[in-house]
Amino acid sequence: GAGVSQSPSNKVTEKGKDVELRCDPISGHTALYWYRQRLGQGLEFLIYFQGNSAPDKSGLPSDRFSAERTGESVSTLTIQRTQQEDSAVYLCASAWGNTEAFFGQGTRLTVV
Amino acid sequence: GQQLNQSPQSMFIQEGEDVSMNCTSSSIFNTWLWYKQEPGEGPVLLIALYKAGELTSNGRLTAQFGITRKDSFLNISASIPSDVGIYFCAGRVSQFYFGTGTSLTVIP
């Protein structure tokens, strides 16, 4: 596709359930970022993938959070045993080399 | 991850006024970007800067890459109601780091 695609756009889940969020980056983009944005807040860095290098996981808030990316393709962010404080918009962005990062529309996660 | 210091945190201005916001860091960056986020949307790129001292315009928007490579500013001239949103700066060395955002409200 022409842009970064995220799915689902909205997700409501029960506390304690696992969720998986998907990001399809722009084709050819080697870098992929995940951010969390709580209501009315800024962008909270979660994880960064660059090509086949080891990802920078320094932003993951707990071991309930994990993300995978195979090569330069799709990435999935998994949240296990969801808590109400996990409710937020999860944004994905991709970039190529030293050029601009482009964002998807985000997945709005609501934990009830 | 590292965050950039972005100010002001919020602005309430009258339509037609000019707006100025800036971003500073203790680290040197090779690239500075400015994004705008509207409610329910992902951030959209406004301006990209690649060289220290570079001044770039996009319509009513003007942004500069600071000469020290540690700061950048964004100006919006003659604001209009559709300028409302949250503006984020981003600096890049090996990866992107984002500012905390400036929330802009334009009063008609």
Short mmCIF file of C-alpha atoms in Angstrom, two decimals:
data_model
loop_
_atom_site.label_atom_id
_atom_site.label_comp_id
_atom_site.label_asym_id
_atom_site.label_seq_id
_atom_site.Cartn_x
_atom_site.Cartn_y
_atom_site.Cartn_z
CA GLY A 1 0.00 0.00 0.00
CA ALA A 2 0.95 3.64 -0.25
CA GLY A 3 1.10 4.34 3.46
CA VAL A 4 1.58 2.69 6.83
CA SER A 5 -1.40 0.49 7.62
CA GLN A 6 -2.42 -0.54 11.10
CA SER A 7 -5.07 -3.03 12.16
CA PRO A 8 -7.42 -3.19 13.82
CA SER A 9 -8.29 0.49 13.97
CA ASN A 10 -10.18 -0.08 17.21
CA LYS A 11 -9.99 -2.88 19.72
CA VAL A 12 -11.99 -3.40 22.88
CA THR A 13 -10.80 -6.20 25.09
CA GLU A 14 -11.48 -7.53 28.54
CA LYS A 15 -8.92 -7.09 31.25
CA GLY A 16 -6.61 -10.08 31.37
CA LYS A 17 -6.94 -11.01 27.70
CA ASP A 18 -4.05 -10.90 25.23
CA VAL A 19 -4.17 -8.61 22.20
CA GLU A 20 -2.16 -8.45 19.03
CA LEU A 21 -1.77 -5.26 17.01
CA ARG A 22 -0.50 -5.27 13.46
CA CYS A 23 1.53 -2.77 11.44
CA ASP A 24 2.19 -2.96 7.70
CA PRO A 25 5.00 -0.51 6.94
CA ILE A 26 5.61 1.25 3.66
CA SER A 27 7.27 -1.19 1.28
CA GLY A 28 11.06 -0.92 1.40
CA HIS A 29 11.19 0.93 4.71
CA THR A 30 13.88 -0.61 6.87
CA ALA A 31 12.98 1.11 10.13
CA LEU A 32 9.80 0.55 12.10
CA TYR A 33 8.71 2.19 15.36
CA TRP A 34 5.94 1.54 17.84
CA TYR A 35 4.64 4.31 20.11
CA ARG A 36 1.93 4.51 22.74
CA GLN A 37 -0.15 7.65 23.13
CA ARG A 38 -2.44 8.01 26.11
CA LEU A 39 -5.37 10.40 25.85
CA GLY A 40 -4.13 13.97 25.59
CA GLN A 41 -0.52 12.90 26.00
CA GLY A 42 2.59 12.80 23.83
CA LEU A 43 4.23 9.88 22.05
CA GLU A 44 5.75 7.26 24.32
CA PHE A 45 8.46 5.25 22.57
CA LEU A 46 8.04 1.48 22.84
CA ILE A 47 10.31 -0.32 20.40
CA TYR A 48 12.41 0.31 17.26
CA PHE A 49 13.35 -2.16 14.51
CA GLN A 50 16.06 -1.41 11.95
CA GLY A 51 16.55 -4.02 9.26
CA ASN A 52 17.90 -7.27 10.68
CA SER A 53 19.60 -5.60 13.65
CA ALA A 54 18.57 -6.42 17.20
CA PRO A 55 15.56 -4.21 18.08
CA ASP A 56 15.77 -1.41 20.63
CA LYS A 57 13.27 -2.59 23.24
CA SER A 58 14.18 0.02 25.82
CA GLY A 59 10.72 1.61 25.78
CA LEU A 60 8.63 -1.48 26.48
CA PRO A 61 6.92 -0.76 29.83
CA SER A 62 6.76 -4.33 31.12
CA ASP A 63 7.38 -7.93 30.14
CA ARG A 64 3.71 -8.14 29.14
CA PHE A 65 4.67 -6.18 26.03
CA SER A 66 6.53 -7.74 23.12
CA ALA A 67 6.91 -7.06 19.42
CA GLU A 68 8.16 -8.94 16.43
CA ARG A 69 9.17 -8.06 12.94
CA THR A 70 10.44 -10.43 10.30
CA GLY A 71 12.91 -8.71 8.00
CA GLU A 72 11.44 -5.51 6.59
CA SER A 73 7.85 -6.64 6.64
CA VAL A 74 4.90 -6.67 8.98
CA SER A 75 5.31 -6.09 12.69
CA THR A 76 3.05 -7.25 15.49
CA LEU A 77 2.86 -5.75 18.97
CA THR A 78 1.51 -8.17 21.55
CA ILE A 79 0.19 -7.19 24.95
CA GLN A 80 -0.42 -10.09 27.31
CA ARG A 81 -2.81 -10.05 30.25
CA THR A 82 -4.05 -6.57 29.38
CA GLN A 83 -4.65 -4.04 32.14
CA GLN A 84 -6.83 -0.96 32.10
CA GLU A 85 -3.73 1.26 32.07
CA ASP A 86 -2.86 -0.26 28.68
CA SER A 87 -5.78 1.64 27.16
CA ALA A 88 -4.26 4.04 24.62
CA VAL A 89 -3.67 4.61 20.93
CA TYR A 90 -0.80 2.52 19.61
CA LEU A 91 0.96 4.17 16.69
CA CYS A 92 3.34 2.61 14.22
CA ALA A 93 5.76 4.53 11.98
CA SER A 94 8.19 3.41 9.29
CA ALA A 95 11.16 5.08 7.66
CA TRP A 96 13.90 4.38 5.15
CA GLY A 97 17.49 5.36 5.88
CA ASN A 98 17.85 8.99 6.94
CA THR A 99 14.52 10.05 5.49
CA GLU A 100 11.23 10.93 7.12
CA ALA A 101 9.16 8.63 9.33
CA PHE A 102 5.55 8.12 8.30
CA PHE A 103 2.82 7.15 10.73
CA GLY A 104 -0.17 4.89 10.49
CA GLN A 105 -3.60 5.90 11.76
CA GLY A 106 -3.09 4.00 14.99
CA THR A 107 -4.99 1.31 16.87
CA ARG A 108 -7.20 2.57 19.67
CA LEU A 109 -7.10 -0.04 22.43
CA THR A 110 -9.69 0.01 25.18
CA VAL A 111 -9.37 -2.43 28.06
CA VAL A 112 -12.60 -2.88 30.02
CA GLY B 1 13.86 6.39 24.95
CA GLN B 2 15.13 9.93 24.78
CA GLN B 3 12.61 12.78 24.56
CA LEU B 4 13.10 16.27 23.30
CA ASN B 5 12.06 19.37 25.23
CA GLN B 6 9.28 21.02 23.29
CA SER B 7 7.69 24.32 24.24
CA PRO B 8 5.26 25.71 24.83
CA GLN B 9 3.15 22.77 25.98
CA SER B 10 -0.05 24.48 24.84
CA MET B 11 -1.08 27.67 23.08
CA PHE B 12 -4.38 29.49 22.77
CA ILE B 13 -4.28 32.15 20.08
CA GLN B 14 -6.62 34.32 18.08
CA GLU B 15 -7.16 33.56 14.42
CA GLY B 16 -4.72 35.56 12.32
CA GLU B 17 -1.93 35.58 14.90
CA ASP B 18 1.46 34.07 14.26
CA VAL B 19 2.61 31.01 16.22
CA SER B 20 6.09 29.96 17.26
CA MET B 21 7.15 26.76 18.96
CA ASN B 22 10.52 25.17 19.50
CA CYS B 23 12.34 22.02 20.39
CA THR B 24 15.64 21.61 22.18
CA SER B 25 17.87 18.68 23.00
CA SER B 26 21.12 17.99 24.77
CA SER B 27 22.07 15.76 21.82
CA ILE B 28 23.04 16.62 18.27
CA PHE B 29 20.69 15.46 15.53
CA ASN B 30 21.20 14.93 11.80
CA THR B 31 17.55 15.41 10.91
CA TRP B 32 14.70 17.45 12.38
CA LEU B 33 11.09 16.82 11.49
CA TRP B 34 7.84 18.55 12.41
CA TYR B 35 4.52 16.71 12.54
CA LYS B 36 0.90 17.70 13.12
CA GLN B 37 -1.64 15.40 14.72
CA GLU B 38 -5.37 16.01 14.51
CA PRO B 39 -7.86 14.24 16.78
CA GLY B 40 -8.25 10.55 15.96
CA GLU B 41 -5.46 10.59 13.41
CA GLY B 42 -1.81 9.63 13.30
CA PRO B 43 0.82 12.40 13.09
CA VAL B 44 1.33 13.79 9.58
CA LEU B 45 4.69 15.10 8.41
CA LEU B 46 4.79 18.86 7.80
CA ILE B 47 8.43 19.74 7.22
CA ALA B 48 11.74 17.85 7.15
CA LEU B 49 15.14 19.50 7.74
CA TYR B 50 18.46 17.84 6.94
CA LYS B 51 21.17 20.47 7.33
CA ALA B 52 22.25 22.74 10.18
CA GLY B 53 21.01 26.27 9.53
CA GLU B 54 18.47 25.10 6.95
CA LEU B 55 15.31 27.19 6.77
CA THR B 56 12.38 25.55 4.99
CA SER B 57 8.87 26.77 4.27
CA ASN B 58 5.68 24.92 3.46
CA GLY B 59 2.91 27.42 2.81
CA ARG B 60 2.35 29.36 6.02
CA LEU B 61 4.75 27.11 7.91
CA THR B 62 8.44 27.82 8.32
CA ALA B 63 10.91 25.64 10.20
CA GLN B 64 14.61 25.96 10.92
CA PHE B 65 17.32 23.44 11.80
CA GLY B 66 19.33 25.13 14.53
CA ILE B 67 22.98 25.90 13.81
CA THR B 68 24.09 23.92 16.87
CA ARG B 69 22.05 20.94 15.60
CA LYS B 70 20.46 20.74 19.05
CA ASP B 71 17.32 22.71 18.35
CA SER B 72 14.64 23.55 15.83
CA PHE B 73 11.70 25.89 15.64
CA LEU B 74 8.41 25.95 13.75
CA ASN B 75 6.52 29.12 12.91
CA ILE B 76 2.97 29.32 11.61
CA SER B 77 1.96 32.64 10.14
CA ALA B 78 -1.58 34.05 10.04
CA SER B 79 -3.15 31.12 11.90
CA ILE B 80 -6.52 29.75 10.84
CA PRO B 81 -8.95 27.48 12.72
CA SER B 82 -7.80 24.36 10.85
CA ASP B 83 -4.31 24.79 12.30
CA VAL B 84 -5.73 23.31 15.51
CA GLY B 85 -3.94 20.15 16.61
CA ILE B 86 -0.89 18.84 18.39
CA TYR B 87 2.48 19.62 16.83
CA PHE B 88 5.41 17.29 17.45
CA CYS B 89 9.06 17.77 16.69
CA ALA B 90 11.35 14.82 16.05
CA GLY B 91 15.12 14.56 15.91
CA ARG B 92 17.08 11.77 14.36
CA VAL B 93 20.56 10.34 14.63
CA SER B 94 20.26 6.58 14.35
CA GLN B 95 16.58 6.56 15.27
CA PHE B 96 13.86 9.15 15.79
CA TYR B 97 13.14 10.78 19.13
CA PHE B 98 9.96 12.79 19.57
CA GLY B 99 9.11 15.92 21.49
CA THR B 100 6.31 16.03 24.03
CA GLY B 101 4.06 18.04 21.73
CA THR B 102 2.53 21.51 21.57
CA SER B 103 -1.25 21.66 21.64
CA LEU B 104 -2.51 24.56 19.51
CA THR B 105 -5.99 26.03 19.84
CA VAL B 106 -7.03 28.77 17.42
CA ILE B 107 -9.94 30.94 18.53
CA PRO B 108 -11.99 32.27 15.60
#
